């Protein structure tokens, strides 16, 4: 099974800060990596697919990069509405999600 | 608009059964793979099962294999999850989700609001 290690598990940053979350796979997953946002009490929302493609309607301050086993997700300028938990998800094999990163405003 | 609405959750005793439903609207349901994903209270997301657009192909997570059955009725724009031999660890919010493309991509672009399943004696 492909395991995804996401870090940090939580972070606190100020409005306007650049925030980066990483996700590491225990084997090569090519470009098969997505990022989701889940606000409290809500269903997840797809933000980034295929490592770096922005889902229609997602704000351009969200971006993704990486290849092979190491990936990152960045919010270029943190906004209050970005408070949420973010998950990476690989689909090289059966879908599997990272443990999540809870993002809060300092 | 494009929408998925789940129902059927509730409280059930260990060893019991439950059938979840998900009704789709706003898109051609029969064109898309569909998936169930669950989230235990305070925990992360766990993929459970998917089914092909025509219903002929299914796949399950090891944690539910042999106990859960996914199915669909394209005439009624409906997805189902039959859950048997339920365990305490199956307690979760269950989401149905649409594959983002008409060729299976395992990226999920439309999600329902979720239905809570509680397994407890």
Short mmCIF file of C-alpha atoms in Angstrom, two decimals:
data_model
loop_
_atom_site.label_atom_id
_atom_site.label_comp_id
_atom_site.label_asym_id
_atom_site.label_seq_id
_atom_site.Cartn_x
_atom_site.Cartn_y
_atom_site.Cartn_z
CA UNK A 1 0.00 0.00 0.00
CA UNK A 2 1.10 3.53 -0.72
CA UNK A 3 1.19 5.62 2.43
CA UNK A 4 1.09 9.40 2.46
CA UNK A 5 2.83 11.38 5.18
CA UNK A 6 1.49 14.90 5.44
CA UNK A 7 3.09 17.66 7.50
CA UNK A 8 2.68 19.59 9.59
CA UNK A 9 -0.44 18.23 11.27
CA UNK A 10 -1.42 21.78 12.16
CA UNK A 11 -0.17 25.30 11.71
CA UNK A 12 -1.07 28.82 12.74
CA UNK A 13 -0.20 31.77 10.53
CA UNK A 14 -1.15 35.40 10.07
CA UNK A 15 -3.39 36.80 7.38
CA UNK A 16 -1.27 37.47 4.32
CA UNK A 17 1.38 34.87 5.21
CA UNK A 18 2.62 32.29 2.74
CA UNK A 19 1.71 28.81 3.96
CA UNK A 20 3.18 25.54 2.71
CA UNK A 21 2.07 21.98 3.45
CA UNK A 22 4.04 18.94 2.35
CA UNK A 23 3.02 15.43 1.47
CA UNK A 24 5.44 12.57 1.02
CA UNK A 25 4.65 9.19 -0.51
CA UNK A 26 6.53 6.02 0.39
CA UNK A 27 6.90 5.22 -3.32
CA UNK A 28 6.76 7.02 -6.64
CA UNK A 29 3.21 8.17 -7.42
CA UNK A 30 4.10 10.03 -10.63
CA UNK A 31 1.71 13.00 -10.92
CA UNK A 32 -1.21 11.23 -9.22
CA UNK A 33 -1.70 13.67 -6.37
CA UNK A 34 -4.65 15.90 -5.41
CA UNK A 35 -5.30 18.44 -2.66
CA UNK A 36 -8.63 19.02 -0.90
CA UNK A 37 -9.91 21.64 1.53
CA UNK A 38 -12.40 20.73 4.23
CA UNK A 39 -14.01 23.45 6.30
CA UNK A 40 -15.53 22.48 9.66
CA UNK A 41 -18.82 20.64 9.27
CA UNK A 42 -18.55 20.63 5.48
CA UNK A 43 -17.69 18.13 2.79
CA UNK A 44 -14.23 18.29 1.25
CA UNK A 45 -13.63 20.40 -1.83
CA UNK A 46 -11.16 19.56 -4.60
CA UNK A 47 -8.65 22.40 -5.01
CA UNK A 48 -5.69 20.98 -6.93
CA UNK A 49 -5.57 17.88 -9.16
CA UNK A 50 -2.69 16.16 -10.94
CA UNK A 51 -0.14 17.86 -8.62
CA UNK A 52 -0.55 21.42 -9.87
CA UNK A 53 -3.76 21.95 -11.85
CA UNK A 54 -6.16 24.39 -10.22
CA UNK A 55 -9.75 23.17 -10.06
CA UNK A 56 -12.28 25.45 -11.72
CA UNK A 57 -13.46 28.07 -9.25
CA UNK A 58 -10.60 27.60 -6.80
CA UNK A 59 -8.76 30.83 -5.91
CA UNK A 60 -5.44 31.38 -7.64
CA UNK A 61 -3.64 31.84 -4.29
CA UNK A 62 -3.71 28.04 -4.02
CA UNK A 63 -1.00 26.12 -5.86
CA UNK A 64 0.67 22.74 -5.88
CA UNK A 65 4.00 21.35 -6.99
CA UNK A 66 6.24 18.32 -6.77
CA UNK A 67 6.92 15.01 -8.43
CA UNK A 68 7.73 11.42 -7.63
CA UNK A 69 7.40 11.13 -3.87
CA UNK A 70 7.56 14.73 -2.61
CA UNK A 71 4.80 17.24 -3.05
CA UNK A 72 3.77 20.58 -1.63
CA UNK A 73 0.68 22.74 -1.42
CA UNK A 74 0.97 26.50 -0.97
CA UNK A 75 -1.38 29.30 -0.05
CA UNK A 76 0.40 32.40 -1.31
CA UNK A 77 -1.43 34.84 0.95
CA UNK A 78 -3.48 33.31 3.74
CA UNK A 79 -7.03 34.63 4.04
CA UNK A 80 -9.50 34.21 6.93
CA UNK A 81 -11.73 32.04 4.74
CA UNK A 82 -8.84 29.58 4.28
CA UNK A 83 -9.24 28.27 7.83
CA UNK A 84 -9.77 24.57 7.15
CA UNK A 85 -8.13 21.18 7.12
CA UNK A 86 -6.23 20.33 3.95
CA UNK A 87 -5.69 16.78 2.68
CA UNK A 88 -3.45 15.36 0.02
CA UNK A 89 -4.68 12.28 -1.85
CA UNK A 90 -2.76 9.90 -4.05
CA UNK A 91 -4.37 7.85 -6.80
CA UNK A 92 -1.40 5.94 -8.19
CA UNK A 93 -3.09 2.94 -6.63
CA UNK A 94 -6.40 2.86 -4.80
CA UNK A 95 -7.18 6.34 -3.48
CA UNK A 96 -5.52 7.17 -0.17
CA UNK A 97 -5.56 10.41 1.77
CA UNK A 98 -2.92 12.01 3.95
CA UNK A 99 -3.66 12.62 7.62
CA UNK A 100 -4.60 16.26 7.06
CA UNK A 101 -3.20 19.66 8.06
CA UNK A 102 -5.34 21.98 10.13
CA UNK A 103 -4.73 25.63 9.19
CA UNK A 104 -5.66 28.36 11.64
CA UNK A 105 -5.24 32.12 11.79
CA UNK A 106 -2.80 33.48 14.37
CA UNK B 1 -27.25 22.58 -10.09
CA UNK B 2 -24.90 19.64 -9.77
CA UNK B 3 -25.74 17.95 -6.49
CA UNK B 4 -25.41 14.74 -4.51
CA UNK B 5 -27.71 14.02 -1.56
CA UNK B 6 -27.05 11.10 0.77
CA UNK B 7 -29.52 9.44 3.11
CA UNK B 8 -29.92 6.27 5.13
CA UNK B 9 -27.52 6.86 8.00
CA UNK B 10 -28.44 6.18 11.59
CA UNK B 11 -27.70 4.22 14.74
CA UNK B 12 -27.19 0.48 14.41
CA UNK B 13 -25.89 -2.23 16.72
CA UNK B 14 -22.64 -4.08 16.01
CA UNK B 15 -23.33 -6.88 13.55
CA UNK B 16 -26.27 -5.01 12.05
CA UNK B 17 -26.89 -3.72 8.55
CA UNK B 18 -27.64 -0.41 6.93
CA UNK B 19 -28.17 0.76 3.35
CA UNK B 20 -27.01 4.20 2.29
CA UNK B 21 -28.38 6.01 -0.73
CA UNK B 22 -27.08 8.92 -2.77
CA UNK B 23 -29.25 10.69 -5.33
CA UNK B 24 -27.56 12.72 -8.04
CA UNK B 25 -28.92 15.67 -9.99
CA UNK B 26 -27.66 18.25 -12.44
CA UNK B 27 -25.39 15.95 -14.46
CA UNK B 28 -25.53 12.76 -16.51
CA UNK B 29 -25.12 10.29 -13.65
CA UNK B 30 -24.61 7.30 -15.94
CA UNK B 31 -21.42 8.83 -17.39
CA UNK B 32 -19.41 8.86 -14.16
CA UNK B 33 -17.65 6.53 -11.78
CA UNK B 34 -18.97 7.09 -8.26
CA UNK B 35 -17.28 6.62 -4.91
CA UNK B 36 -18.01 6.33 -1.20
CA UNK B 37 -15.57 7.98 1.21
CA UNK B 38 -15.94 8.03 4.98
CA UNK B 39 -14.64 10.09 7.87
CA UNK B 40 -14.65 8.84 11.45
CA UNK B 41 -15.38 11.51 14.08
CA UNK B 42 -12.40 13.83 14.39
CA UNK B 43 -10.37 11.76 11.92
CA UNK B 44 -9.23 11.96 8.32
CA UNK B 45 -10.74 10.77 5.08
CA UNK B 46 -10.84 7.10 4.09
CA UNK B 47 -11.78 5.88 0.62
CA UNK B 48 -14.29 3.02 0.89
CA UNK B 49 -15.40 1.88 -2.57
CA UNK B 50 -15.99 2.87 -6.16
CA UNK B 51 -18.20 1.66 -8.97
CA UNK B 52 -17.86 2.10 -12.71
CA UNK B 53 -20.29 4.18 -14.73
CA UNK B 54 -22.21 1.14 -15.97
CA UNK B 55 -22.00 -0.66 -12.64
CA UNK B 56 -19.98 -3.59 -13.95
CA UNK B 57 -16.78 -2.90 -12.03
CA UNK B 58 -16.36 -2.31 -8.33
CA UNK B 59 -13.48 -2.00 -5.90
CA UNK B 60 -13.33 -1.95 -2.10
CA UNK B 61 -10.97 -0.95 0.65
CA UNK B 62 -9.61 -3.94 2.57
CA UNK B 63 -11.33 -2.65 5.71
CA UNK B 64 -14.81 -3.22 4.20
CA UNK B 65 -14.23 -5.98 1.65
CA UNK B 66 -16.73 -8.81 2.02
CA UNK B 67 -19.02 -6.72 4.25
CA UNK B 68 -19.99 -3.73 2.07
CA UNK B 69 -21.51 -3.77 -1.41
CA UNK B 70 -21.66 -0.77 -3.71
CA UNK B 71 -24.29 -0.60 -6.44
CA UNK B 72 -26.09 1.92 -8.61
CA UNK B 73 -29.35 2.43 -10.50
CA UNK B 74 -28.63 4.72 -13.42
CA UNK B 75 -32.32 4.96 -14.31
CA UNK B 76 -32.92 6.54 -10.91
CA UNK B 77 -29.64 8.50 -10.71
CA UNK B 78 -28.89 6.67 -7.50
CA UNK B 79 -25.86 5.18 -5.78
CA UNK B 80 -26.06 2.74 -2.89
CA UNK B 81 -23.87 1.25 -0.21
CA UNK B 82 -25.13 -1.89 1.50
CA UNK B 83 -23.27 -2.26 4.78
CA UNK B 84 -23.47 -5.61 6.60
CA UNK B 85 -21.73 -7.00 9.67
CA UNK B 86 -21.16 -3.47 10.91
CA UNK B 87 -18.43 -2.82 13.45
CA UNK B 88 -17.89 -0.01 15.93
CA UNK B 89 -14.98 1.16 13.77
CA UNK B 90 -17.36 1.73 10.84
CA UNK B 91 -18.78 4.72 12.72
CA UNK B 92 -18.27 7.70 10.41
CA UNK B 93 -19.80 10.29 8.15
CA UNK B 94 -20.21 8.64 4.76
CA UNK B 95 -19.87 10.82 1.68
CA UNK B 96 -20.73 9.94 -1.87
CA UNK B 97 -18.54 11.64 -4.43
CA UNK B 98 -18.34 11.94 -8.18
CA UNK B 99 -15.25 11.19 -10.18
CA UNK B 100 -14.01 14.38 -11.81
CA UNK B 101 -13.97 12.95 -15.32
CA UNK B 102 -16.00 10.50 -17.36
CA UNK B 103 -12.93 8.28 -17.52
CA UNK B 104 -11.96 7.15 -14.02
CA UNK B 105 -9.52 9.62 -12.53
CA UNK B 106 -9.90 8.96 -8.77
CA UNK B 107 -10.19 12.72 -8.28
CA UNK B 108 -13.45 13.70 -6.63
CA UNK B 109 -14.97 16.99 -7.68
CA UNK B 110 -18.54 16.79 -6.38
CA UNK B 111 -19.37 15.61 -2.86
CA UNK B 112 -22.61 15.11 -0.99
CA UNK B 113 -23.22 16.59 2.43
CA UNK B 114 -22.61 13.26 4.13
CA UNK B 115 -24.73 10.91 6.22
CA UNK B 116 -23.73 9.81 9.72
CA UNK B 117 -23.51 6.13 10.58
CA UNK B 118 -23.11 5.24 14.24
CA UNK B 119 -22.41 1.65 15.25
CA UNK B 120 -22.90 1.19 18.96
CA UNK B 121 -24.53 -1.17 21.39
#
